[in-house]
Amino acid sequence: MPEISLPSLLPGAGVTHNCVMPADDKTRLRRHHDMGGLDAGPVERSEHDYAPWEKCVDAILRLLSGPKRGVLQIDELRRGIEDLGPGAYDELSYYERWIAAISNLLIEKGVISIDELGRKMAEVEARHEAERAKGGKA
Amino acid sequence: MSAPRFPPGATVRIRSAFPPGHVRAPWYLRGRTGAVSHIVGEMGNPEEFAYGRCDGPKLTVYRVRVRQPDIWPDYAGPPHDTLAVDVYENWLEPAGEEAP
C-alpha cells in the first residue's frame, strides 16, 4: 500500500500566502477555489489539443447556456465548480470539473434524474467496453 | 444610468466580508483600499446569476486601483505601481481621505 502523507490531503496544504495579510488574519475564511494572490509557482505555458470528450463538454455547456435553451448560465457553472469542494477541485481536470458541475446543476434543476444519468453512464461504458473488446476505437 | 456612488478618484475600500457561496470580490483584495480609476459600466449581479436569479437590479462596476506595495510585501517594482481590479458596487465602501 502506498504511503500517504496525510497533511497533503488537507485543503490548502502546501499553499503559502505571500501577500501582505491584514492584521486580523482571514486565512481560514478563504474558500478553496479563491486562489488569487497565493503563490502558485511558475505558469504552465504549453498548449495542448483538446480531447474529443473535452470538446463535447464545451459544446454541452454552450447548448445549455445559449439563448435558445437558457437552461443554465455561466455563473451557475462557476458556482457549481466552486461547490465541488477542495478535493475534487484539485484532482479533477478542467473539463472534468465542468461536466461534474453541469451534471449536478441539471439534476438540481430537474432536467435529468440521477437514475437516468446513472443508467446512461453504464450504457456508454458498456458500449466502450464492447468496442475495445472488438479492437476498435473506444 | 443613475449617478454612480463613487466618482472617479474616490478612495474606496473593498469590503472585508466573508459570506459563503459564490462571491465576486477576490479574497486577497478584501479589506484593501484603493482609488476608483473609472466606471466600467452597469452589469447584472453574478452573485445572483450564480443561483439562477436573473431579475435583480444592475450594479455599477468600478475599476479600482490598489497600490502594489500594499498587497505584496516584497514588491520590487516602482512604489506607485497599481493593481487594477473590477469590483461590483456592493463590494465597495467609502474609505475617507486617510487612505493612500
Coordinates of C-alpha atoms in Angstrom, one line a residue:
Chain A
M1 CA 0.0 0.0 0.0
P2 CA 1.5 3.4 -0.9
E3 CA 2.4 5.7 1.9
I4 CA 0.1 8.6 2.1
S5 CA 1.1 11.8 3.7
L6 CA -2.0 13.0 5.5
P7 CA -1.3 16.7 5.6
S8 CA -1.0 16.8 1.8
L9 CA -4.7 15.7 1.6
L10 CA -5.9 18.6 3.8
P11 CA -7.4 21.6 2.0
G12 CA -4.9 24.3 1.4
A13 CA -2.0 22.1 2.4
G14 CA 1.3 23.2 0.9
V15 CA -0.1 26.6 0.0
T16 CA 1.8 29.6 1.2
H17 CA 0.3 33.0 1.5
N18 CA 2.7 35.5 0.1
C19 CA 0.6 38.7 0.0
V20 CA 0.5 41.0 3.0
M21 CA -2.0 39.6 5.4
P22 CA -4.3 42.1 7.2
A23 CA -3.8 42.3 10.9
D24 CA -6.9 40.2 11.5
D25 CA -5.9 37.2 9.5
K26 CA -8.8 35.9 7.5
T27 CA -7.0 32.9 6.1
R28 CA -9.4 30.5 7.5
L29 CA -12.3 32.3 5.7
R30 CA -10.8 31.8 2.2
R31 CA -12.8 29.4 0.1
H32 CA -10.6 26.8 -1.6
H33 CA -11.0 28.0 -5.2
D34 CA -10.4 31.7 -4.4
M35 CA -6.7 31.4 -5.1
G36 CA -5.8 34.8 -6.3
G37 CA -2.8 36.2 -4.5
L38 CA -1.4 32.8 -3.4
D39 CA 1.9 31.5 -4.6
A40 CA 1.2 29.2 -7.5
G41 CA 4.7 28.5 -8.8
P42 CA 5.7 29.1 -12.5
V43 CA 3.0 29.5 -15.1
E44 CA 2.5 26.4 -17.4
R45 CA 2.6 28.0 -20.8
S46 CA 2.4 24.9 -23.1
E47 CA -0.7 24.5 -25.1
H48 CA -2.4 21.1 -25.8
D49 CA -5.0 19.8 -28.1
Y50 CA -8.4 19.2 -26.6
A51 CA -9.6 15.6 -26.5
P52 CA -12.9 14.9 -28.3
W53 CA -14.8 14.5 -24.9
E54 CA -13.5 17.8 -23.8
K55 CA -14.9 19.5 -26.9
C56 CA -18.2 17.7 -26.2
V57 CA -18.3 19.1 -22.7
D58 CA -17.7 22.6 -24.1
A59 CA -20.5 22.1 -26.7
I60 CA -22.9 20.8 -24.0
L61 CA -22.3 23.9 -21.9
R62 CA -22.8 26.2 -24.9
L63 CA -26.0 24.5 -25.9
L64 CA -27.4 24.6 -22.4
S65 CA -26.5 28.2 -21.8
G66 CA -27.3 29.6 -25.2
P67 CA -30.4 31.8 -25.8
K68 CA -32.4 29.0 -27.4
R69 CA -32.5 26.8 -24.3
G70 CA -31.2 29.0 -21.4
V71 CA -31.2 26.1 -19.1
L72 CA -28.3 27.4 -17.1
Q73 CA -25.9 30.3 -17.1
I74 CA -22.2 30.5 -16.9
D75 CA -22.3 32.0 -13.4
E76 CA -24.2 28.9 -12.2
L77 CA -21.5 26.7 -13.8
R78 CA -18.8 28.7 -11.9
R79 CA -20.8 28.3 -8.6
G80 CA -21.2 24.6 -9.3
I81 CA -17.4 24.2 -9.8
E82 CA -16.7 26.1 -6.6
D83 CA -19.1 23.8 -4.7
L84 CA -17.4 20.6 -5.8
G85 CA -15.1 21.1 -2.8
P86 CA -11.4 21.2 -2.3
G87 CA -10.6 17.5 -3.1
A88 CA -12.5 17.4 -6.4
Y89 CA -11.3 20.9 -7.3
D90 CA -7.7 19.8 -7.1
E91 CA -8.0 16.3 -8.5
L92 CA -10.3 16.8 -11.5
S93 CA -9.1 18.3 -14.7
Y94 CA -10.6 21.5 -16.2
Y95 CA -13.3 19.9 -18.2
E96 CA -13.9 17.2 -15.6
R97 CA -14.8 20.0 -13.3
W98 CA -17.1 21.4 -15.9
I99 CA -19.0 18.2 -16.6
A100 CA -19.3 17.4 -12.8
A101 CA -20.8 20.8 -12.2
I102 CA -23.1 20.6 -15.2
S103 CA -24.4 17.2 -14.1
N104 CA -25.1 18.5 -10.6
L105 CA -26.9 21.6 -12.0
L106 CA -29.0 19.5 -14.4
I107 CA -30.0 17.2 -11.6
E108 CA -30.8 20.2 -9.3
K109 CA -33.0 21.8 -12.0
G110 CA -34.8 18.5 -12.7
V111 CA -33.6 18.3 -16.3
I112 CA -32.2 14.9 -15.7
S113 CA -32.6 12.5 -12.8
I114 CA -29.8 10.7 -11.0
D115 CA -31.2 7.4 -12.1
E116 CA -31.4 8.4 -15.7
L117 CA -27.8 9.7 -15.6
G118 CA -26.6 6.5 -13.9
R119 CA -28.2 4.2 -16.4
K120 CA -26.8 6.3 -19.3
M121 CA -23.3 6.2 -17.9
A122 CA -23.5 2.4 -17.5
E123 CA -24.8 2.1 -21.1
V124 CA -22.0 4.2 -22.5
E125 CA -19.4 2.4 -20.5
A126 CA -20.7 -1.0 -21.8
R127 CA -20.6 0.3 -25.4
H128 CA -17.0 1.4 -25.0
E129 CA -16.0 -1.9 -23.4
A130 CA -17.6 -3.7 -26.3
E131 CA -15.7 -1.6 -28.9
R132 CA -12.5 -2.1 -27.0
A133 CA -13.0 -5.8 -27.0
K134 CA -13.5 -5.8 -30.7
G135 CA -10.3 -3.9 -31.1
G136 CA -12.0 -0.9 -32.4
K137 CA -11.5 2.7 -31.2
A138 CA -13.2 3.4 -27.8
Chain B
M1 CA -27.6 55.4 -15.8
S2 CA -28.0 56.9 -12.3
A3 CA -25.2 58.8 -10.7
P4 CA -22.6 56.4 -9.5
R5 CA -22.0 56.3 -5.8
F6 CA -18.2 56.6 -6.2
P7 CA -16.9 59.0 -8.8
P8 CA -13.5 58.5 -10.4
G9 CA -10.8 59.4 -8.0
A10 CA -12.8 58.4 -4.9
T11 CA -11.0 56.5 -2.3
V12 CA -12.7 53.2 -1.6
R13 CA -12.3 50.1 0.4
I14 CA -13.1 46.6 -0.8
R15 CA -15.3 45.3 1.9
S16 CA -13.8 42.8 4.4
A17 CA -16.7 40.4 4.3
F18 CA -16.6 36.6 4.0
P19 CA -20.0 35.2 3.2
P20 CA -20.4 31.6 2.0
G21 CA -21.4 30.9 -1.6
H22 CA -20.4 32.5 -4.9
V23 CA -18.6 35.7 -4.2
R24 CA -17.1 38.1 -6.8
A25 CA -14.6 40.0 -4.7
P26 CA -11.2 38.3 -4.7
W27 CA -10.4 37.1 -1.2
Y28 CA -6.8 38.5 -1.2
L29 CA -8.1 42.0 -2.0
R30 CA -10.9 42.2 0.5
G31 CA -10.2 44.9 3.2
R32 CA -7.8 46.8 0.9
T33 CA -8.1 50.4 0.0
G34 CA -7.7 51.9 -3.5
A35 CA -8.9 54.6 -5.8
V36 CA -11.6 54.4 -8.4
S37 CA -10.0 54.9 -11.8
H38 CA -13.1 54.8 -13.9
I39 CA -16.6 53.3 -14.1
V40 CA -16.7 50.1 -16.2
G41 CA -20.5 50.1 -16.6
E42 CA -23.7 48.6 -15.2
M43 CA -23.9 44.9 -15.0
G44 CA -26.2 42.2 -13.7
N45 CA -25.1 40.8 -10.4
P46 CA -23.3 37.5 -10.9
E47 CA -23.6 36.6 -7.3
E48 CA -27.4 36.3 -8.0
F49 CA -27.0 34.8 -11.5
A50 CA -24.9 32.0 -9.9
Y51 CA -28.1 30.8 -8.2
G52 CA -30.3 31.2 -11.3
R53 CA -31.8 34.5 -10.2
C54 CA -31.6 37.0 -13.1
D55 CA -34.3 39.6 -12.4
G56 CA -32.4 41.8 -9.8
P57 CA -31.1 45.3 -10.4
K58 CA -27.9 46.0 -12.3
L59 CA -24.9 47.1 -10.3
T60 CA -22.3 49.7 -11.2
V61 CA -18.9 48.1 -11.7
Y62 CA -15.8 50.1 -10.9
R63 CA -12.2 49.8 -11.9
V64 CA -10.3 50.2 -8.7
R65 CA -6.5 50.6 -8.5
V66 CA -4.7 49.3 -5.4
R67 CA -1.1 50.2 -4.8
Q68 CA 1.1 47.1 -5.4
P69 CA 3.3 47.6 -2.3
D70 CA 0.1 47.5 -0.2
I71 CA -0.5 43.9 -1.5
W72 CA 2.9 42.3 -1.8
P73 CA 5.5 42.7 1.0
D74 CA 8.4 42.0 -1.4
Y75 CA 7.1 44.1 -4.3
A76 CA 10.2 45.1 -6.3
G77 CA 8.7 47.5 -8.8
P78 CA 8.2 51.2 -8.6
P79 CA 6.2 52.1 -5.5
H80 CA 3.5 53.9 -7.5
D81 CA 2.6 50.7 -9.4
T82 CA -1.0 49.7 -9.0
L83 CA -3.1 46.6 -9.5
A84 CA -6.4 47.2 -11.3
V85 CA -9.4 45.1 -10.3
D86 CA -13.1 45.4 -11.4
V87 CA -15.4 45.5 -8.3
Y88 CA -19.1 45.5 -8.1
E89 CA -20.6 48.4 -6.1
N90 CA -22.0 46.1 -3.4
W91 CA -18.4 45.2 -2.5
L92 CA -17.2 48.8 -2.1
E93 CA -17.4 51.2 0.8
P94 CA -16.1 54.8 1.2
A95 CA -12.6 54.9 2.7
G96 CA -12.4 58.6 3.5
E97 CA -9.3 60.7 2.9
E98 CA -6.8 59.0 5.1
A99 CA -6.3 56.2 2.6
P100 CA -3.3 56.2 0.2

